[in-house]
Coordinates of C-alpha atoms and ligand atoms in Angstrom, one line a residue:
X1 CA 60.5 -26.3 23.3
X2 CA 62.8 -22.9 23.2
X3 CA 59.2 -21.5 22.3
X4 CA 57.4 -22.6 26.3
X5 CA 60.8 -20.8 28.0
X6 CA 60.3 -17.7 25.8
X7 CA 56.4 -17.7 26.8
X8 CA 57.1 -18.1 30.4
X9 CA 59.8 -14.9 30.4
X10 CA 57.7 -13.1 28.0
X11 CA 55.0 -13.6 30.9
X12 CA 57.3 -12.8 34.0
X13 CA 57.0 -16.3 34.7
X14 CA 61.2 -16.6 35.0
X15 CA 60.8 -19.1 38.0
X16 CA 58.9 -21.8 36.3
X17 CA 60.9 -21.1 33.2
X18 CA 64.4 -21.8 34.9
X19 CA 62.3 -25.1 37.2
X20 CA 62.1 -26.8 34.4
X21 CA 65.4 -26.4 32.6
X22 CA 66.1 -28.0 35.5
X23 CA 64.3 -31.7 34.8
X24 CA 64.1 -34.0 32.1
X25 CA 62.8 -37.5 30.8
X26 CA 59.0 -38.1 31.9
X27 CA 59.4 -35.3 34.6
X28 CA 60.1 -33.0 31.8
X29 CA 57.5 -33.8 29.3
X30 CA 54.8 -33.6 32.3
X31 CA 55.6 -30.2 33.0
X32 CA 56.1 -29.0 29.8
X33 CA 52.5 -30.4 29.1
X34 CA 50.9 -28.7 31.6
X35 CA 52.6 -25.4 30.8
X36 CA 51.4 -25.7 27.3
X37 CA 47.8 -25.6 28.2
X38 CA 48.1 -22.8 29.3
X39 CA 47.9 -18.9 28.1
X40 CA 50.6 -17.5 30.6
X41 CA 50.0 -14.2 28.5
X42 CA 46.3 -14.0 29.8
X43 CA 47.0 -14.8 33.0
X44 CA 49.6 -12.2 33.0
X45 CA 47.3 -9.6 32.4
X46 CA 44.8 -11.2 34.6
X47 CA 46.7 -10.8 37.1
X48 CA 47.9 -7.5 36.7
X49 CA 43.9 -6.8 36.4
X50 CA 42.8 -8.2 39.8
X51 CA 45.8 -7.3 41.4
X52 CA 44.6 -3.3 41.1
X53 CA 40.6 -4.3 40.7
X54 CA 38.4 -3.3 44.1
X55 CA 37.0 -6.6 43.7
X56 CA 34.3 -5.9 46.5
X57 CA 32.7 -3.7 43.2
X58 CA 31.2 -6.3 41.0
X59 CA 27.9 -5.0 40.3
X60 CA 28.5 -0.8 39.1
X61 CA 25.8 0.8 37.3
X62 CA 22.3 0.2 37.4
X63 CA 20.6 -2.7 38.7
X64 CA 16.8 -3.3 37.5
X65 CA 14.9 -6.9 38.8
X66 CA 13.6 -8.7 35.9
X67 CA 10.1 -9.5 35.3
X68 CA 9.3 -12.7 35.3
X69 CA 6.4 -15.3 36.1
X70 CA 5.2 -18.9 36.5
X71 CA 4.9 -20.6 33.2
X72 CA 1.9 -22.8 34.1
X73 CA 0.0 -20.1 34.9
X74 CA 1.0 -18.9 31.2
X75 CA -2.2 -20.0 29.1
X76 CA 0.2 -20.5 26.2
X77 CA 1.5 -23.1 28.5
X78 CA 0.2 -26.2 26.8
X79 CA 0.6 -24.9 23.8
X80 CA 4.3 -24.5 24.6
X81 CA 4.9 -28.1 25.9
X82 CA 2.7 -29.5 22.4
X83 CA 5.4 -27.4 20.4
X84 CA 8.3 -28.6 22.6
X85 CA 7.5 -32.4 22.4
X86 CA 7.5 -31.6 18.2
X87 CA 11.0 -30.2 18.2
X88 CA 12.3 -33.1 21.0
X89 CA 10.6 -35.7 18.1
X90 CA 12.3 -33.8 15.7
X91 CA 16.2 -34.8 17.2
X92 CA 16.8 -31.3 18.0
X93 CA 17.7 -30.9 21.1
X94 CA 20.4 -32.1 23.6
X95 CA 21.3 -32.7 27.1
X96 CA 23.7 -31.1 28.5
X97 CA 25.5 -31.7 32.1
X98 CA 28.1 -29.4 33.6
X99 CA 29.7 -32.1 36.1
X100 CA 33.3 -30.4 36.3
X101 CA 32.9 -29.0 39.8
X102 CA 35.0 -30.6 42.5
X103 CA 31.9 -30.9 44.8
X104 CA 34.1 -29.5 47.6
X105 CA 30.8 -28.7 49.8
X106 CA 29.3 -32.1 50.1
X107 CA 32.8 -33.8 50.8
X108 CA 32.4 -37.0 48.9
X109 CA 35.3 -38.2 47.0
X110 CA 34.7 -38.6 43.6
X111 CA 32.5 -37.1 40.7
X112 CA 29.0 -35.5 42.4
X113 CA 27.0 -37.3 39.9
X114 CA 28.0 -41.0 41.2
X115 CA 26.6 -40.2 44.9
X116 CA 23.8 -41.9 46.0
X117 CA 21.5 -39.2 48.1
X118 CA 19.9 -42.4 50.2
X119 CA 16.4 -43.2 48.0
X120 CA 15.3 -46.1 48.6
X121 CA 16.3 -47.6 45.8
X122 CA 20.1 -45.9 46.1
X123 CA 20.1 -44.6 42.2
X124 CA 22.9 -42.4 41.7
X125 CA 22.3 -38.8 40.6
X126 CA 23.5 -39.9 37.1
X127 CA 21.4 -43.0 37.0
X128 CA 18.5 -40.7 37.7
X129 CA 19.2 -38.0 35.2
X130 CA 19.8 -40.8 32.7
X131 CA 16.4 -42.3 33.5
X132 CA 15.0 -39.6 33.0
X133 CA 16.3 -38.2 29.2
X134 CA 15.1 -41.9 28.3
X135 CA 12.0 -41.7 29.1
X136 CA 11.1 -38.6 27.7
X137 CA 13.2 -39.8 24.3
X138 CA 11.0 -42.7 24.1
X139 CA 8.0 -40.7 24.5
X140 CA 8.5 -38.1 22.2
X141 CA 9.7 -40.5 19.5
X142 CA 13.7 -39.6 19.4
X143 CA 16.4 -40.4 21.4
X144 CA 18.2 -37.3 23.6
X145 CA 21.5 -37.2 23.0
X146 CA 23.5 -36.4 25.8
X147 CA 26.5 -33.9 26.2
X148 CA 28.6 -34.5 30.0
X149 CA 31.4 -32.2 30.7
X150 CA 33.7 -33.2 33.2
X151 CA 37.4 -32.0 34.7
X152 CA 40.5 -33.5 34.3
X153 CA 40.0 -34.4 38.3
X154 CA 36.9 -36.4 37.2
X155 CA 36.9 -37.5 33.5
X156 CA 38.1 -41.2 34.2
X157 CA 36.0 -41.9 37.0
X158 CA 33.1 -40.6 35.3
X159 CA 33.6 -42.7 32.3
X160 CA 34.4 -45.5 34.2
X161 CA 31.3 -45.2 36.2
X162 CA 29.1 -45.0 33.4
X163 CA 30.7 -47.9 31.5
X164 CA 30.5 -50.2 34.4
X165 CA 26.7 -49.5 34.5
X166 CA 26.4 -50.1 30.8
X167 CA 25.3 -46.2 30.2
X168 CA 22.3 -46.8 31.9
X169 CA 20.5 -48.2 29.6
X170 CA 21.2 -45.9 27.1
X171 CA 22.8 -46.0 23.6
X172 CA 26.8 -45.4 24.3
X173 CA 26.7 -43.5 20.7
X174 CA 24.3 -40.8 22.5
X175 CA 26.3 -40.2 24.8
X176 CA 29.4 -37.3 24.6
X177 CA 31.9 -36.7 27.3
X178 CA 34.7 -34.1 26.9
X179 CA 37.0 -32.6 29.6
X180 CA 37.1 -28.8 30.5
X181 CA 40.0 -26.5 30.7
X182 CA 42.0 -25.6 33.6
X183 CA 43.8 -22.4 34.4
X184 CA 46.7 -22.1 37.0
X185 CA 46.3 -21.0 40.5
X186 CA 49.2 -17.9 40.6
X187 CA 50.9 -17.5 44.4
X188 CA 50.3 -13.9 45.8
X189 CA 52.7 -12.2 43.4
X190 CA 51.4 -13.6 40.5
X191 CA 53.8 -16.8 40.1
X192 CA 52.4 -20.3 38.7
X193 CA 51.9 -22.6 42.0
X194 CA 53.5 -26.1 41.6
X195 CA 51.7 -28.9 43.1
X196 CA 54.6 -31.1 42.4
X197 CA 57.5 -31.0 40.9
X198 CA 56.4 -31.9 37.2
X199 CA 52.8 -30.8 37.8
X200 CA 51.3 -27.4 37.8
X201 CA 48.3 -26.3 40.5
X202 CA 45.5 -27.0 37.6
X203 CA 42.1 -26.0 38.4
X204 CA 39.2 -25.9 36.6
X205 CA 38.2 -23.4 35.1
X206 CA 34.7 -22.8 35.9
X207 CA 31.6 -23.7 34.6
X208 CA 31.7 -21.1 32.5
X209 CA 34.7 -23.0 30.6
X210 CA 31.9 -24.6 29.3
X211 CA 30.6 -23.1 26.3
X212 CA 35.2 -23.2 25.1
X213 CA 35.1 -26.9 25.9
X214 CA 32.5 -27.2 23.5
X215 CA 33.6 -26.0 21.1
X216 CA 37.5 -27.3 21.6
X217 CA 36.4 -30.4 22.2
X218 CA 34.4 -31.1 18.9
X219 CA 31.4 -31.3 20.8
X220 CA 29.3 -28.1 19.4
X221 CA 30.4 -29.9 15.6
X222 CA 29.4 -32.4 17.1
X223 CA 25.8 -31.5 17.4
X224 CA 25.2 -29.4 15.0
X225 CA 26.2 -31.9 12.7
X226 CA 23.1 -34.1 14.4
X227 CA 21.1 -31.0 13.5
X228 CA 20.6 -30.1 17.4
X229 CA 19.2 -26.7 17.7
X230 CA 18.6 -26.3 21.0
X231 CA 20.8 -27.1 24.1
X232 CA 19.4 -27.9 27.3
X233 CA 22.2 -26.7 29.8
X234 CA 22.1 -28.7 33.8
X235 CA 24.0 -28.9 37.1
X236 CA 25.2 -32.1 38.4
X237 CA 23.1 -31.8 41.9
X238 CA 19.5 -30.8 41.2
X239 CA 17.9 -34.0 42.4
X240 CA 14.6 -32.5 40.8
X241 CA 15.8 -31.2 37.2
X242 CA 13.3 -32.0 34.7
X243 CA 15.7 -32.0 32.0
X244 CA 14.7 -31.2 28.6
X245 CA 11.8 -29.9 29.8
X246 CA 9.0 -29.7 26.8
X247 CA 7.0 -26.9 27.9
X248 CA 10.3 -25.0 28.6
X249 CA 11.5 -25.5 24.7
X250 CA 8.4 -25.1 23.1
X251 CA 8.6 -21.1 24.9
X252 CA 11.8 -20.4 23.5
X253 CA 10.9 -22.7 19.9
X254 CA 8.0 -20.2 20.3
X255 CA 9.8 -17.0 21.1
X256 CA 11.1 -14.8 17.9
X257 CA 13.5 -12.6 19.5
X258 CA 15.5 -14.7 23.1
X259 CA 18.7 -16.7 22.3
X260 CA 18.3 -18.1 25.4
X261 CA 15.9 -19.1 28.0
X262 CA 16.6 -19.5 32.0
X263 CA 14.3 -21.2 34.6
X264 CA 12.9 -19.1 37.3
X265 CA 11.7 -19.4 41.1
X266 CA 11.0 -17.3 43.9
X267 CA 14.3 -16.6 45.9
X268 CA 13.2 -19.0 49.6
X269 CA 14.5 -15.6 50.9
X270 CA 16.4 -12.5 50.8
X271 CA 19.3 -15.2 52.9
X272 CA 19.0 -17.8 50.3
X273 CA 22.6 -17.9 48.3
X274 CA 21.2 -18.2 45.0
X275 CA 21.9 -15.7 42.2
X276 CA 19.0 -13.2 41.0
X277 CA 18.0 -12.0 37.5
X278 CA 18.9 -8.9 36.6
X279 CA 19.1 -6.0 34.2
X280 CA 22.6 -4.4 34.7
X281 CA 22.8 -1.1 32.7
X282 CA 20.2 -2.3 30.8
X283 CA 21.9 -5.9 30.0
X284 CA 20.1 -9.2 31.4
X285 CA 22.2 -11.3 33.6
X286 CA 22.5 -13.2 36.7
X287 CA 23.7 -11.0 39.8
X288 CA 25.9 -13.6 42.6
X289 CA 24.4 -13.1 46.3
X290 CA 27.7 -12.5 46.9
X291 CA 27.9 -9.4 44.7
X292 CA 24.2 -8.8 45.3
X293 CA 24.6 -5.2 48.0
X294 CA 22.7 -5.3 50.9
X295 CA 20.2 -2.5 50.0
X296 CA 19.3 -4.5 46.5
X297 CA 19.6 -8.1 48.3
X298 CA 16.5 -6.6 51.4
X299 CA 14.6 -4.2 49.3
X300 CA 10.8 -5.2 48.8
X301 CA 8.1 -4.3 47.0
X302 CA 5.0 -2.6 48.3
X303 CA 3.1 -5.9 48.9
X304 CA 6.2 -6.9 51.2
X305 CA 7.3 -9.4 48.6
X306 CA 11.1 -9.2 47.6
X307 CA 11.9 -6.9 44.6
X308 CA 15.1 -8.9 43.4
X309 CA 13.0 -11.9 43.9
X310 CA 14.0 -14.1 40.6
X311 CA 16.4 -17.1 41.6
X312 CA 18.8 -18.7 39.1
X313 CA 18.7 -22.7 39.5
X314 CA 21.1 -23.3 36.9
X315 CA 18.9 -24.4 34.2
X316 CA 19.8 -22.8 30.8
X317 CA 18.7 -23.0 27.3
X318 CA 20.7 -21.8 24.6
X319 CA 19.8 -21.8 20.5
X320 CA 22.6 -23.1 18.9
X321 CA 23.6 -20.1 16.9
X322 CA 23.9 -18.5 20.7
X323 CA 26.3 -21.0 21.1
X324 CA 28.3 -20.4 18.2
X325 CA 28.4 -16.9 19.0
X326 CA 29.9 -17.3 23.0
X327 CA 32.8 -20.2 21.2
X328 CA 34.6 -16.7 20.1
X329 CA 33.6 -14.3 23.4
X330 CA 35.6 -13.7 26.3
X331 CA 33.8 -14.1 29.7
X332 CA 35.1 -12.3 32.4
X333 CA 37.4 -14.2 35.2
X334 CA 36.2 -14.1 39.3
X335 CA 38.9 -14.5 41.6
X336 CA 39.4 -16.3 45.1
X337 CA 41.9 -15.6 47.3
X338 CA 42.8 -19.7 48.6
X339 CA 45.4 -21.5 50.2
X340 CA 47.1 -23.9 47.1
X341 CA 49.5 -26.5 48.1
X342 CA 50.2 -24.5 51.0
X343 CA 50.6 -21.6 49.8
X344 CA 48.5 -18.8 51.5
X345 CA 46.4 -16.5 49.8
X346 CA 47.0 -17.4 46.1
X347 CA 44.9 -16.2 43.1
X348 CA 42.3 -19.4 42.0
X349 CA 40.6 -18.0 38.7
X350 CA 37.0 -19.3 37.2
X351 CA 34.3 -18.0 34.8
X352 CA 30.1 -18.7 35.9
X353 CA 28.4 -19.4 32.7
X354 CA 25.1 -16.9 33.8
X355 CA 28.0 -14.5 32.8
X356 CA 27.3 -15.7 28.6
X357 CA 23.8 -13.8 29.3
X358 CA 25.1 -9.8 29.1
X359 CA 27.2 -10.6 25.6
X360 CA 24.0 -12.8 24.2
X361 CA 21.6 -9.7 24.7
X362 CA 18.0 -11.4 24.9
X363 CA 16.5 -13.9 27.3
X364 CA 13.2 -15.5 28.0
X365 CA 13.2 -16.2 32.1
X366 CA 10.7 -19.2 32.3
X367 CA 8.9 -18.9 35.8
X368 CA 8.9 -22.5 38.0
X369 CA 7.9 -24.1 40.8
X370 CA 10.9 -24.7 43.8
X371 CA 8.8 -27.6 45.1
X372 CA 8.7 -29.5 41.3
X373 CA 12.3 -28.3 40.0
X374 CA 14.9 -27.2 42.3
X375 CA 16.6 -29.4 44.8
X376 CA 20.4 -29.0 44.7
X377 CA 22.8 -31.2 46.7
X378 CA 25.5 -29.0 48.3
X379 CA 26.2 -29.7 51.7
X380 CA 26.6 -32.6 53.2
X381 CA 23.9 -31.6 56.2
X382 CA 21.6 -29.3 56.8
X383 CA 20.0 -26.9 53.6
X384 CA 20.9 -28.5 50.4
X385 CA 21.4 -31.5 51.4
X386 CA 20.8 -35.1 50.1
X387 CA 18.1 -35.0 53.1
X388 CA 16.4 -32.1 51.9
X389 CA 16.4 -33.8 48.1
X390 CA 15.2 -37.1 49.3
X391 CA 12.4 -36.3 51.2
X392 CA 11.3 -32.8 48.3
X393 CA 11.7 -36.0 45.9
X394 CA 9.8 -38.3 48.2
X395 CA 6.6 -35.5 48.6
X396 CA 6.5 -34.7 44.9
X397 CA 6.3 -37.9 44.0
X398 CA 3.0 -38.5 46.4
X399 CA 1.7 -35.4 45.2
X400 CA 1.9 -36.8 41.9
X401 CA 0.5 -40.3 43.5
X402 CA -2.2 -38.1 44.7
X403 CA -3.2 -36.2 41.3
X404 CA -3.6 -39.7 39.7
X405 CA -6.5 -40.5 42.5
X406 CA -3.6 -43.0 43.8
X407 CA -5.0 -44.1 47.4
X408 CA -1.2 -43.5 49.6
X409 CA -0.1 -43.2 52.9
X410 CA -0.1 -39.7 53.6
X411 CA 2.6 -40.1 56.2
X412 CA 4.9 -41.7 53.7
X413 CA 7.2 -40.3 51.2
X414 CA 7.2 -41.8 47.7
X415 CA 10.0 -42.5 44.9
X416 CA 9.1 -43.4 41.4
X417 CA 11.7 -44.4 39.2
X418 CA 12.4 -41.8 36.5
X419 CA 11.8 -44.7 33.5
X420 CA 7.7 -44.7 35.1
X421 CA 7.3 -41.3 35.2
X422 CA 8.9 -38.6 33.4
X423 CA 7.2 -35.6 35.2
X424 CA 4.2 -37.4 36.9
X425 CA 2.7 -38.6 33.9
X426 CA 0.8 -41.4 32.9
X427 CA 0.2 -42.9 37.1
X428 CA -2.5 -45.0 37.6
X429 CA -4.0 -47.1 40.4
X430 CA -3.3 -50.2 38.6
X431 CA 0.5 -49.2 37.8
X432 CA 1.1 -48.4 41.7
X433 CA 0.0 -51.8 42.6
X434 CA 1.9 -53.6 40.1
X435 CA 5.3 -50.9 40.7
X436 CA 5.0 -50.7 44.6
X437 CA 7.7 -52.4 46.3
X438 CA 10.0 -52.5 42.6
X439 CA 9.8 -49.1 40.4
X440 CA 7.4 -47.5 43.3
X441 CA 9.2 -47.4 46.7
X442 CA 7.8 -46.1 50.0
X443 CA 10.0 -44.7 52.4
X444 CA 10.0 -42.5 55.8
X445 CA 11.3 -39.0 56.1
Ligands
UTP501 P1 29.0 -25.4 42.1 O1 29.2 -23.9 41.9 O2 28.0 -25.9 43.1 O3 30.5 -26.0 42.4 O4 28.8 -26.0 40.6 P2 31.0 -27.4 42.8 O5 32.4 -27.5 42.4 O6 30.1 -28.5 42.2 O7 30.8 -27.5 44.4 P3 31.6 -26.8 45.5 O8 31.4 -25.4 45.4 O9 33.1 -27.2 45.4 O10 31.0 -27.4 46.8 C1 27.6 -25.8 39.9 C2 27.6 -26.7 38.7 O11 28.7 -26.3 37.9 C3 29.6 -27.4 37.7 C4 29.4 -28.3 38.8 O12 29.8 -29.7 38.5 C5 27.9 -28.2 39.1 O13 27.2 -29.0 38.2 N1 31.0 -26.9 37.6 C6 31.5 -26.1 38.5 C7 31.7 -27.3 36.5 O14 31.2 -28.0 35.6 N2 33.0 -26.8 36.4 C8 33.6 -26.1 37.3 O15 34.7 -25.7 37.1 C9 32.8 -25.7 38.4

């Protein structure tokens, strides 16, 4: 107890220290749980750090784009997907969903992966994500376990969700869900915000708190203990994620030298607010569009295509010993400047996970295609939207229709349930007229 007071000085943090001599009973043992998650030295120093930092300087030294290209125009591709679906059938790889985020953007109250972006038949984001890692378990011959990191803010209502649906179908034993950390939001000289008076201003602490959490949490054991070696890494909102893609593992199964692989697509434009791949000072990484400078962000190539034209959708792949090797690194911290609990301009702290690229050293960037992969839910109007996902889903889907000499309505826009059709496999003529109307579902823009 003595201990958390002589932390709190030790970290100028004389305030809180003196707060909560000041309760006791439950009021007491709240607070004092809070303030031992925490590493009040490191935010100290964070503090002290960002407090002198020109933080509009996050990219220093030199920037170089990184080659890249479509995979299916790879002729290695099949070959790839062949060798992936072997190491899927082989149990060794897993799912695994970052779903910490508060979702602030798209304004709906509770965890992203519970809202229903209007498809016909009203699946939740989770429901279709699940569908999806069964399917392709069942083809390849092994179940996909499934890794799901939430926040303190959404852990109960996540479980809850998934437990009322009866895990989608899924076997409960597959399925891992662990919390991630939080750090405290500091006022504007550096002083732990209260949100109440037993409670600290907890935030999370980033997505790139996931590769800790994993670790903490028992979760990397966990899986290597299942003999997982690779680690399929997803956001909650891309409506299109073909997760655990085959092709995708088979190029890093295939590749000697990447710990890591990331998809690929052409930036929509030098606008979009997606980060780019990049080499900085000869290191690969992700550059945010908001660190991206204006000159690099516009500059094109002699064809009048973009030269920092390679957009991050948030789709990772990690070897496990990459993993293993980020549980001990320190990624860096990004600040916010934020109103907390009415407090103006106070210091919100988070680490991005595209940050783990720089300290792992060697990357494969696997080239896609927007239309097929990348529809992310942010807003709740407008670009990025659960209109823009439903109808990309609903024209994929017909394409796919299409490609299996399926006779459709071109006006209409098409959903087929995830447990049909993985990745617009195995469509027929026979199977739309036997699905339409129940796993087949026609819709209008
Ligand atoms: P975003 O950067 O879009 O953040 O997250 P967000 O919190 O979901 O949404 P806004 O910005 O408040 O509108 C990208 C992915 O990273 C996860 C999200 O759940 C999403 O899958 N994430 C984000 C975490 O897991 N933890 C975090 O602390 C932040």
């Amino acid at each position: 107890m003595n201990d958390l007071i002589e932390t709190l000085k030790a970290a100028g943090q004389d305030a809180l220290a003196a707060h909560l001599e000041t309760l006791s009973g439950d009021a007491r043992a709240n607070l004092e749980r809070d303030i031992a998650s925490q590493d009040w030295m490191e935010l100290k120093q964070l503090h002290a750090e960002k407090s002198t930092a020109d933080l509009s300087k996050n990219v220093a030294g030199e920037l170089r784009p990184m080659p890249w290209k479509i995979a299916e125009d790879d002729l290695r591709y099949d070959f790839w997907k062949e060798t992936g679906e072997v190491v899927l059938g082989k149990g060794q790889v897993a799912a695994f969903l970052v779903a910490g985020g508060q979702g602030s953007r798209l304004g709906f109250e509770g965890p992203k992966g519970m809202f229903d972006i209007g498809l016909p038949s009203h699946k939740s984001l989770f429901q279709l994500q699940a569908e999806r890692i069964k399917n392709l378990g069942a083809q390849v011959g092994h179940p996909i376990p499934w890794c799901i990191m939430t926040s303190p803010l959404n852990h109960k209502a996540t479980v809850n969700f998934f437990e009322e649906n009866a895990f989608f179908g899924m076997d409960r034993d597959d399925i891992r869900f662990f919390e991630q950390g939080t750090i405290c939001a500091l006022d504007p000289n550096g002083k732990a915000v209260l949100e109440s008076e037993d409670h600290l201003a907890l935030v999370p602490d980033g997505n790139g708190g996931c590769f800790r959490a994993l670790a903490q949490s028992g979760t990397l054991a966990w899986l290597v203990e299942k003999g997982i070696r690779y680690l399929f890494l997803y956001s909650v909102d891309n409506a299109l994620c073909r997760i655990c893609d085959p092709a995708f593992i088979g190029a890093l199964a295939a590749d000697g030298h990447a710990i890591s692989a990331s998809k690929v697509v052409h930036k929509a434009g030098p606008q979009e607010r997606v980060g780019i791949f990049a080499f900085q000072d000869g290191k690969p990484g992700v550059v945010e569009y908001s660190d991206l400078p204006d000159n690099f962000r516009d500059m094109t190539n002699a064809d009048g295509s973009l030269t920092f034209d390679g957009g991050n959708i948030a789709v990772h792949l990690f070897k496990i010993e990459g993993l293993r090797k980020l549980q001990t690194s320190r990624l860096p911290w990004h600040t916010a400047r934020k109103k907390v609990c009415g407090i103006e301009n106070c210091w919100k702290f988070e680490q991005f996970l595209f940050d783990a690229f720089p300290l792992l050293g060697s990357m494969l960037p696997f080239g896609v295609v927007r239309e097929e992969e990348f529809s992310p839910v942010k807003n709740a109007e407008g670009v990025d939207s659960p209109k823009t996902a439903r109808v990309m889903i609903g024209k994929l889907h017909r394409e796919w229709l299409e490609k299996a000499h399926v006779e459709v309505n071109p006006h209409k826009l098409y959903e087929i349930s995830p447990s049909l059709s993985y990745a617009g496999e195995g469509l027929t003529r026979r199977l739309f007229e036997r699905e339409l109307g129940r796993g087949i579902l026609e819709f209008d823009e």
